[in-house]
Short mmCIF file of C-alpha atoms and ligand atoms in Angstrom, two decimals:
data_model
loop_
_atom_site.label_atom_id
_atom_site.label_comp_id
_atom_site.label_asym_id
_atom_site.label_seq_id
_atom_site.Cartn_x
_atom_site.Cartn_y
_atom_site.Cartn_z
CA MET A 1 58.64 99.28 -25.52
CA VAL A 2 57.85 102.12 -26.83
CA TYR A 3 54.30 102.89 -26.01
CA LYS A 4 52.68 103.46 -22.91
CA GLN A 5 50.14 101.55 -21.54
CA SER A 6 46.45 102.97 -23.25
CA LEU A 7 42.69 102.20 -21.97
CA LYS A 8 42.18 100.95 -25.25
CA ASN A 9 44.14 98.56 -24.53
CA LEU A 10 40.72 97.35 -21.93
CA LEU A 11 37.90 95.08 -21.97
CA PRO A 12 35.20 97.09 -20.59
CA GLU A 13 35.22 95.30 -17.61
CA GLU A 14 39.58 95.50 -17.40
CA ILE A 15 38.36 99.30 -17.84
CA GLU A 16 35.67 99.24 -14.90
CA ALA A 17 38.41 97.74 -12.76
CA TRP A 18 41.09 100.62 -13.54
CA VAL A 19 38.00 103.41 -12.55
CA LEU A 20 37.73 101.34 -9.18
CA SER A 21 41.63 100.79 -8.51
CA LYS A 22 41.58 104.93 -9.18
CA GLY A 23 38.69 105.24 -6.13
CA TYR A 24 35.49 106.08 -8.26
CA PRO A 25 32.35 103.67 -7.73
CA ALA A 26 32.28 101.02 -10.93
CA TYR A 27 29.17 102.71 -12.62
CA ARG A 28 31.77 105.38 -13.28
CA GLY A 29 33.87 102.87 -16.03
CA ARG A 30 31.53 101.46 -17.07
CA GLN A 31 30.01 105.12 -18.39
CA LEU A 32 33.90 105.47 -19.75
CA ALA A 33 34.09 102.05 -22.15
CA GLU A 34 30.67 103.55 -22.90
CA TRP A 35 32.08 106.68 -23.82
CA LEU A 36 34.82 105.01 -25.50
CA TYR A 37 34.10 102.16 -27.10
CA GLY A 38 30.33 103.03 -27.63
CA LYS A 39 29.73 106.89 -28.62
CA LYS A 40 33.31 106.83 -29.00
CA VAL A 41 34.58 110.95 -28.62
CA GLU A 42 37.53 112.12 -28.77
CA GLY A 43 39.02 113.31 -25.55
CA PRO A 44 38.27 113.06 -22.31
CA GLN A 45 37.32 116.30 -21.62
CA ALA A 46 34.41 115.38 -24.22
CA MET A 47 32.87 113.14 -21.06
CA TYR A 48 30.26 114.63 -19.26
CA THR A 49 28.64 112.58 -17.19
CA LEU A 50 32.40 112.03 -15.53
CA PRO A 51 33.46 114.42 -12.87
CA GLN A 52 36.09 116.76 -14.36
CA SER A 53 38.63 114.61 -11.91
CA LEU A 54 37.79 111.86 -13.20
CA ARG A 55 38.31 113.31 -16.74
CA ASP A 56 41.52 114.92 -15.79
CA LEU A 57 42.87 111.48 -14.43
CA ILE A 58 42.44 109.90 -17.94
CA GLN A 59 43.81 112.68 -19.47
CA GLN A 60 47.02 112.18 -18.29
CA GLU A 61 46.59 108.54 -17.28
CA GLY A 62 44.74 106.85 -19.76
CA ASN A 63 47.05 107.78 -22.63
CA LEU A 64 43.43 107.60 -25.36
CA PHE A 65 45.23 109.06 -28.34
CA LEU A 66 46.76 106.73 -30.22
CA THR A 67 46.58 106.80 -33.86
CA GLN A 68 46.23 110.62 -36.02
CA LEU A 69 44.44 110.42 -39.04
CA VAL A 70 46.78 112.02 -41.32
CA ASN A 71 45.86 111.30 -44.92
CA ASP A 72 42.61 113.21 -46.26
CA ILE A 73 39.58 111.75 -46.58
CA PRO A 74 36.50 112.01 -49.02
CA THR A 75 33.13 113.29 -48.23
CA SER A 76 31.67 110.27 -49.66
CA PHE A 77 32.20 106.08 -49.06
CA ALA A 78 31.58 104.20 -51.91
CA ASP A 79 34.21 103.06 -52.52
CA SER A 80 37.08 101.58 -50.41
CA GLN A 81 39.47 104.06 -49.06
CA LYS A 82 42.68 104.14 -47.47
CA PHE A 83 43.47 105.71 -43.45
CA LEU A 84 47.29 106.31 -43.60
CA PHE A 85 47.99 107.04 -39.12
CA LYS A 86 50.64 107.88 -37.65
CA LEU A 87 51.15 106.72 -34.45
CA THR A 88 52.72 108.38 -31.09
CA ASP A 89 56.33 107.29 -31.76
CA GLY A 90 56.49 108.58 -34.93
CA GLU A 91 55.33 105.45 -36.75
CA ALA A 92 52.51 104.90 -39.53
CA ILE A 93 50.49 102.49 -40.33
CA GLU A 94 47.36 101.74 -42.95
CA SER A 95 43.25 100.55 -42.73
CA VAL A 96 41.59 100.22 -45.70
CA TYR A 97 37.75 100.40 -45.15
CA LEU A 98 35.52 97.91 -47.60
CA PRO A 99 32.16 98.14 -48.70
CA SER A 100 30.29 96.31 -50.22
CA LYS A 101 26.02 95.63 -50.31
CA ASN A 102 25.85 94.40 -47.17
CA ARG A 103 29.01 94.99 -45.24
CA ARG A 104 31.51 97.76 -44.20
CA THR A 105 34.14 95.95 -43.60
CA VAL A 106 37.43 97.68 -42.03
CA CYS A 107 41.08 95.82 -42.59
CA VAL A 108 43.45 96.74 -39.46
CA SER A 109 46.96 96.25 -39.89
CA SER A 110 48.56 94.46 -36.96
CA GLN A 111 51.85 95.71 -37.26
CA VAL A 112 54.18 98.40 -38.56
CA GLY A 113 55.57 96.65 -41.19
CA CYS A 114 56.64 92.70 -41.38
CA ALA A 115 58.76 90.09 -40.81
CA LEU A 116 57.93 87.54 -43.51
CA LYS A 117 59.02 88.37 -46.46
CA CYS A 118 56.23 87.02 -48.89
CA SER A 119 57.36 88.24 -52.37
CA PHE A 120 54.62 89.35 -53.52
CA CYS A 121 53.51 91.86 -51.05
CA GLN A 122 54.46 95.74 -50.90
CA THR A 123 54.53 95.74 -46.58
CA ALA A 124 57.34 92.58 -46.41
CA ARG A 125 59.32 95.73 -48.51
CA MET A 126 59.42 97.41 -45.55
CA GLY A 127 61.33 94.56 -43.07
CA PHE A 128 60.05 94.67 -39.15
CA HIS A 129 59.21 97.69 -37.32
CA ARG A 130 57.04 96.76 -34.45
CA ASN A 131 53.64 94.82 -33.22
CA LEU A 132 50.91 96.97 -32.82
CA SER A 133 48.91 97.09 -28.75
CA ALA A 134 45.43 95.56 -28.74
CA GLY A 135 44.34 100.16 -28.53
CA GLU A 136 46.22 100.22 -31.52
CA ILE A 137 44.17 97.97 -33.58
CA VAL A 138 41.05 99.13 -32.06
CA ASP A 139 41.52 102.16 -32.86
CA GLN A 140 41.94 101.63 -36.47
CA VAL A 141 38.56 100.90 -36.29
CA LEU A 142 37.66 103.78 -33.62
CA GLN A 143 38.73 106.23 -35.73
CA ILE A 144 37.25 105.29 -39.27
CA SER A 145 33.36 104.21 -37.35
CA ARG A 146 33.83 108.07 -37.01
CA TRP A 147 33.75 108.99 -40.08
CA ILE A 148 31.15 106.65 -41.48
CA PRO A 149 28.08 107.49 -40.66
CA GLU A 150 26.92 103.46 -40.39
CA ASN A 151 27.87 100.82 -38.04
CA ILE A 152 31.00 99.28 -38.94
CA THR A 153 29.51 95.41 -39.57
CA ASN A 154 33.05 93.23 -40.08
CA VAL A 155 36.67 93.55 -38.89
CA VAL A 156 39.20 91.52 -40.40
CA PHE A 157 43.57 91.65 -39.37
CA MET A 158 44.41 91.55 -42.91
CA GLY A 159 46.58 94.93 -43.61
CA MET A 160 50.20 95.52 -42.55
CA GLY A 161 51.94 92.60 -40.46
CA GLU A 162 51.67 89.09 -39.80
CA PRO A 163 48.92 88.38 -37.15
CA PHE A 164 50.58 85.39 -35.00
CA HIS A 165 53.35 87.39 -34.76
CA ASN A 166 51.36 89.59 -32.11
CA PHE A 167 49.51 86.57 -31.21
CA GLU A 168 48.20 88.78 -27.49
CA SER A 169 47.15 91.56 -28.95
CA VAL A 170 45.63 90.11 -31.65
CA ALA A 171 43.82 88.26 -29.89
CA GLN A 172 42.23 91.09 -27.50
CA ALA A 173 41.53 93.25 -29.54
CA ALA A 174 39.30 91.01 -31.50
CA LYS A 175 37.57 90.75 -27.86
CA ILE A 176 37.16 94.12 -28.00
CA MET A 177 35.58 94.95 -31.11
CA ASN A 178 33.43 92.15 -30.09
CA HIS A 179 32.51 92.83 -26.70
CA PRO A 180 28.96 93.52 -26.27
CA LYS A 181 30.07 97.15 -24.65
CA GLY A 182 33.36 96.80 -26.51
CA LEU A 183 32.56 97.75 -30.53
CA HIS A 184 29.52 95.12 -30.97
CA ILE A 185 30.65 92.81 -34.17
CA SER A 186 29.73 89.73 -34.52
CA ALA A 187 32.77 87.91 -33.55
CA ARG A 188 32.04 85.77 -36.99
CA HIS A 189 32.31 88.79 -38.58
CA ILE A 190 35.96 89.51 -37.74
CA THR A 191 38.86 87.56 -39.56
CA VAL A 192 42.20 86.95 -38.70
CA SER A 193 44.38 86.11 -41.32
CA THR A 194 47.68 84.19 -41.80
CA ALA A 195 50.61 83.45 -43.08
CA GLY A 196 50.50 79.75 -41.87
CA LEU A 197 52.33 80.34 -38.13
CA VAL A 198 50.83 77.55 -37.12
CA PRO A 199 51.49 77.34 -33.80
CA GLY A 200 49.16 79.80 -33.99
CA ILE A 201 46.72 78.24 -35.56
CA TYR A 202 46.33 75.79 -32.89
CA ALA A 203 46.94 78.44 -29.93
CA PHE A 204 43.44 80.43 -32.57
CA ALA A 205 41.67 76.70 -32.48
CA GLU A 206 41.31 77.30 -29.02
CA LEU A 207 40.30 80.80 -28.28
CA PRO A 208 36.40 80.08 -26.93
CA TYR A 209 35.31 83.40 -29.72
CA PRO A 210 34.08 81.94 -32.80
CA PHE A 211 36.77 84.52 -34.54
CA LYS A 212 37.22 83.36 -38.31
CA LEU A 213 40.29 82.04 -39.77
CA ALA A 214 41.68 82.71 -42.72
CA VAL A 215 44.96 80.60 -43.72
CA SER A 216 47.47 82.98 -47.07
CA LEU A 217 47.88 79.76 -49.07
CA ASN A 218 49.26 81.17 -52.54
CA ALA A 219 50.84 78.07 -53.86
CA ILE A 220 50.13 73.99 -52.62
CA ARG A 221 53.98 72.62 -53.86
CA ASP A 222 56.47 73.38 -51.13
CA ASP A 223 59.49 73.94 -54.11
CA LEU A 224 57.07 77.12 -55.35
CA ARG A 225 56.19 78.09 -51.69
CA ASP A 226 59.35 78.02 -50.52
CA VAL A 227 59.81 80.76 -53.16
CA LEU A 228 56.90 83.01 -52.86
CA MET A 229 56.53 82.42 -48.52
CA PRO A 230 59.65 82.10 -47.21
CA ILE A 231 57.77 80.69 -43.86
CA ASN A 232 56.96 77.78 -45.51
CA LYS A 233 60.35 76.92 -45.10
CA GLN A 234 59.32 76.59 -41.16
CA TYR A 235 55.51 75.36 -41.87
CA PRO A 236 55.90 73.37 -44.77
CA LEU A 237 52.48 72.34 -46.22
CA THR A 238 52.32 69.09 -44.92
CA ASP A 239 52.09 70.89 -41.28
CA LEU A 240 50.30 74.46 -42.22
CA LEU A 241 47.13 71.67 -44.21
CA LYS A 242 47.07 69.72 -40.72
CA ALA A 243 47.21 72.28 -38.31
CA VAL A 244 44.25 73.49 -40.43
CA LYS A 245 42.62 70.47 -40.31
CA PHE A 246 42.64 71.03 -36.62
CA TYR A 247 41.28 73.72 -36.18
CA THR A 248 38.03 72.57 -38.55
CA GLN A 249 37.40 70.05 -36.54
CA LYS A 250 38.24 71.32 -33.56
CA THR A 251 36.01 74.79 -34.11
CA HIS A 252 33.30 73.15 -36.65
CA ARG A 253 33.97 76.16 -39.33
CA ARG A 254 35.29 76.74 -42.25
CA VAL A 255 38.80 78.37 -42.80
CA THR A 256 38.76 80.64 -45.51
CA PHE A 257 42.37 79.82 -47.59
CA GLU A 258 43.54 83.52 -50.40
CA TYR A 259 45.12 82.04 -53.03
CA VAL A 260 47.22 84.31 -54.95
CA LEU A 261 47.24 84.66 -58.64
CA LEU A 262 50.55 85.72 -60.67
CA LYS A 263 50.79 85.52 -63.66
CA ASP A 264 52.08 82.00 -65.09
CA VAL A 265 53.10 80.68 -61.61
CA THR A 266 50.51 79.74 -59.33
CA MET A 267 47.70 79.23 -61.92
CA THR A 268 48.50 76.32 -63.58
CA ILE A 269 46.53 73.17 -63.96
CA LYS A 270 49.03 71.32 -63.11
CA ASP A 271 48.75 74.02 -59.61
CA ALA A 272 44.83 73.57 -59.47
CA ASP A 273 44.77 69.94 -59.86
CA ILE A 274 47.51 69.29 -56.42
CA LEU A 275 44.96 72.34 -55.13
CA VAL A 276 41.46 69.91 -55.35
CA SER A 277 43.45 67.11 -54.29
CA ARG A 278 45.26 68.42 -51.33
CA LEU A 279 42.38 70.45 -50.06
CA LYS A 280 39.53 67.65 -50.94
CA ASP A 281 39.06 66.53 -46.74
CA LEU A 282 38.95 70.01 -45.77
CA ASN A 283 36.14 71.86 -45.02
CA CYS A 284 37.30 75.16 -46.29
CA LYS A 285 36.50 77.77 -49.48
CA VAL A 286 39.37 79.46 -51.30
CA ASN A 287 38.77 83.02 -52.28
CA LEU A 288 41.54 83.68 -55.91
CA ILE A 289 43.35 87.32 -54.56
CA PRO A 290 44.11 87.74 -58.13
CA TYR A 291 47.37 89.80 -58.15
CA ASN A 292 47.71 93.74 -57.03
CA MET A 293 50.97 95.35 -59.12
CA THR A 294 53.71 96.59 -56.55
CA HIS A 295 57.81 96.41 -56.76
CA ALA A 296 57.59 92.42 -57.30
CA PRO A 297 58.33 90.74 -61.00
CA TYR A 298 55.08 89.33 -60.48
CA GLN A 299 52.48 89.89 -63.97
CA MET A 300 48.34 90.35 -63.09
CA PRO A 301 46.41 88.14 -64.99
CA ASP A 302 44.18 89.15 -67.26
CA GLU A 303 39.96 88.54 -66.43
CA GLU A 304 39.93 85.65 -69.13
CA GLU A 305 42.55 83.46 -67.80
CA ILE A 306 40.79 84.31 -64.07
CA LEU A 307 38.05 83.27 -64.85
CA ALA A 308 39.25 79.93 -66.49
CA PHE A 309 40.96 78.83 -63.71
CA ALA A 310 38.14 79.93 -61.31
CA ASP A 311 36.12 77.45 -63.85
CA TYR A 312 38.40 74.84 -64.53
CA LEU A 313 39.37 75.07 -60.08
CA GLN A 314 35.42 74.93 -59.29
CA SER A 315 34.32 72.42 -61.37
CA ARG A 316 36.71 70.14 -59.61
CA ALA A 317 36.50 70.41 -56.21
CA SER A 318 34.67 69.62 -53.91
CA PHE A 319 34.50 73.14 -52.01
CA PRO A 320 33.20 77.07 -52.92
CA VAL A 321 35.88 79.11 -54.67
CA THR A 322 35.51 82.30 -54.84
CA ILE A 323 37.44 85.55 -56.15
CA ARG A 324 38.35 89.23 -55.02
CA TRP A 325 38.03 91.26 -57.16
CA SER A 326 40.01 93.97 -55.26
CA GLY A 327 39.08 97.74 -55.27
CA GLY A 328 41.56 100.86 -54.41
CA ARG A 329 44.03 99.53 -56.78
CA ASP A 330 43.56 102.67 -57.99
CA LYS A 331 45.22 104.35 -54.36
CA GLN A 332 47.37 101.80 -53.90
CA ALA A 333 44.96 99.97 -51.14
CA ALA A 334 44.13 96.98 -52.30
CA CYS A 335 45.23 93.62 -50.70
CA GLY A 336 49.34 93.43 -50.75
CA GLN A 337 49.93 97.53 -51.46
CA LEU A 338 49.93 98.56 -48.51
CA TYR A 339 53.41 100.08 -47.95
CA THR A 340 55.02 103.73 -45.37
CA GLU A 341 57.56 105.30 -45.22
CA THR A 342 58.14 105.56 -41.50
CA LYS A 343 61.80 106.49 -39.61
CA ARG A 344 62.29 103.40 -38.26
CA GLU A 345 63.36 103.63 -34.16
CA GLU A 346 66.23 101.30 -33.05
CA TYR A 347 64.83 99.90 -29.83
CA ALA A 348 66.24 98.88 -26.90
N1 SAH B 1 50.30 88.19 -43.11
C1 SAH B 1 48.78 88.11 -42.63
C2 SAH B 1 48.12 88.88 -42.99
C3 SAH B 1 48.50 89.62 -44.47
S1 SAH B 1 46.61 89.48 -45.24
C4 SAH B 1 48.66 86.44 -44.21
O1 SAH B 1 49.63 86.75 -44.86
O2 SAH B 1 47.77 86.46 -44.27
C5 SAH B 1 46.72 89.84 -47.14
C6 SAH B 1 46.49 89.28 -48.19
O3 SAH B 1 46.79 89.85 -49.09
C7 SAH B 1 47.26 87.76 -47.86
O4 SAH B 1 46.41 86.66 -48.44
C8 SAH B 1 48.58 88.05 -49.42
O5 SAH B 1 48.04 86.76 -49.30
C9 SAH B 1 47.52 88.90 -50.75
N2 SAH B 1 48.54 89.72 -50.68
C10 SAH B 1 50.07 90.03 -50.78
N3 SAH B 1 50.63 90.28 -51.29
C11 SAH B 1 49.23 90.98 -52.52
C12 SAH B 1 49.28 91.13 -53.87
N4 SAH B 1 50.55 91.88 -54.06
N5 SAH B 1 48.70 91.28 -54.64
C13 SAH B 1 47.26 90.37 -53.67
N6 SAH B 1 47.24 90.29 -53.01
C14 SAH B 1 48.44 90.19 -52.32
#
C-alpha cells in the first residue's frame, strides 16, 4: 500500500489506545484527539498542551499531512467552491464545498478515480487509481473547515469514486465524522451515495449508525441502465430495488434516488411512468439532477423541460420529487464534473 497508517484513520478512542501503547496516560490521547478533530490544528508542534516528546513522536509516526490544498481559494464562500488536494503519493482528488441557506455541506471523494464506467460522468474517464484511506477522506473535511468560519453541518460521499468499492474506509471515515469527539456531525447529515453496488447496500443497512443512503438510479429500464451504468449488468434493477427495499425496511429510513436528466434519453414520459410504478412501494424520494456538461455526447435539458418532467412525475408519484439545481457548473465543480490529472502509479 502506498499510504502509511495515519492517526486520522483512527476514532478518538483508538487514538487514546495508540497514545497508551506509547507509554503516555490516556488523557494525553483525549487531548490529541481534541487537537486533531476539535481544534483542527495542522501539525503536532502546535499541540502545546502535549509534552514535547509526544509531539515529536507524532511528527515521526503520526503521518498527519495527508492532503495538501493546491488551488487558489477565494476569501468569500457564498457559492460552491472546488478544492483540489494533492496526496502524499502525488495523486490528486477534488472535494466541493456547497453552502446553502441552513447548511454547509462538504462533498468528499472516496477514491482517486473510479472503476465504474458510467457514460455521463467525468470521473469515469480517469479509470481507477486507488482507494482513499479513512484519514484521507476525513482530512478533506478538516482542511475545508479551516477555511469556513462556521461549522460544517453536512457531508455527502458524492465526489470522485464509488464509496462501496471502498466500504471499510468509508464507514470508518463516516464514524470519525460523526463521533462526538471526532468532527461531531450528525449521522443523519452524513449521506453515502452508491451507483448501486448491491452487497454494499446490504452491508450499509447493518451499520449501527443512522447514516443516510443515496442511490444513483439514473435510469429505470435495464436496457438503458446497462448502457449508462455498466454496473447494472452485474446488479440489475430488480436486485437493486430489492436491496433498497431491504435497507428501508431494516432501518426505517428513506432512501434518496438520484436521477440524472439527459435530454431525450432519461426523461421521456415512458420513463416517468415506469418510475412511478416501480418505486411506488418504496420509502424514497427522487432527486432529479439536470445533466452537467462533460466529455460525453449528451445534451443538457433546458429549464422548461426539467420543470415539465418534474411536474409530470410529481403529479403521479407517491414519493416526493426534488430538483438539484447544481451550483459550480462554471467551475467544473458540479455533479459528475470532478476530474484530476495525476500520475498513475503501478502498485505492487
Ligand atoms: N459513485 C457514487 C458517488 C458519486 S455521486 C454514485 O454514483 O452514487 C455523483 C452523482 O453525480 C451521481 O448521482 C451521478 O449519477 C451524478 N452525475 C454523474 N455525472 C453527472 C453529470 N454529468 N451531470 C449530472 N450528474 C452527474
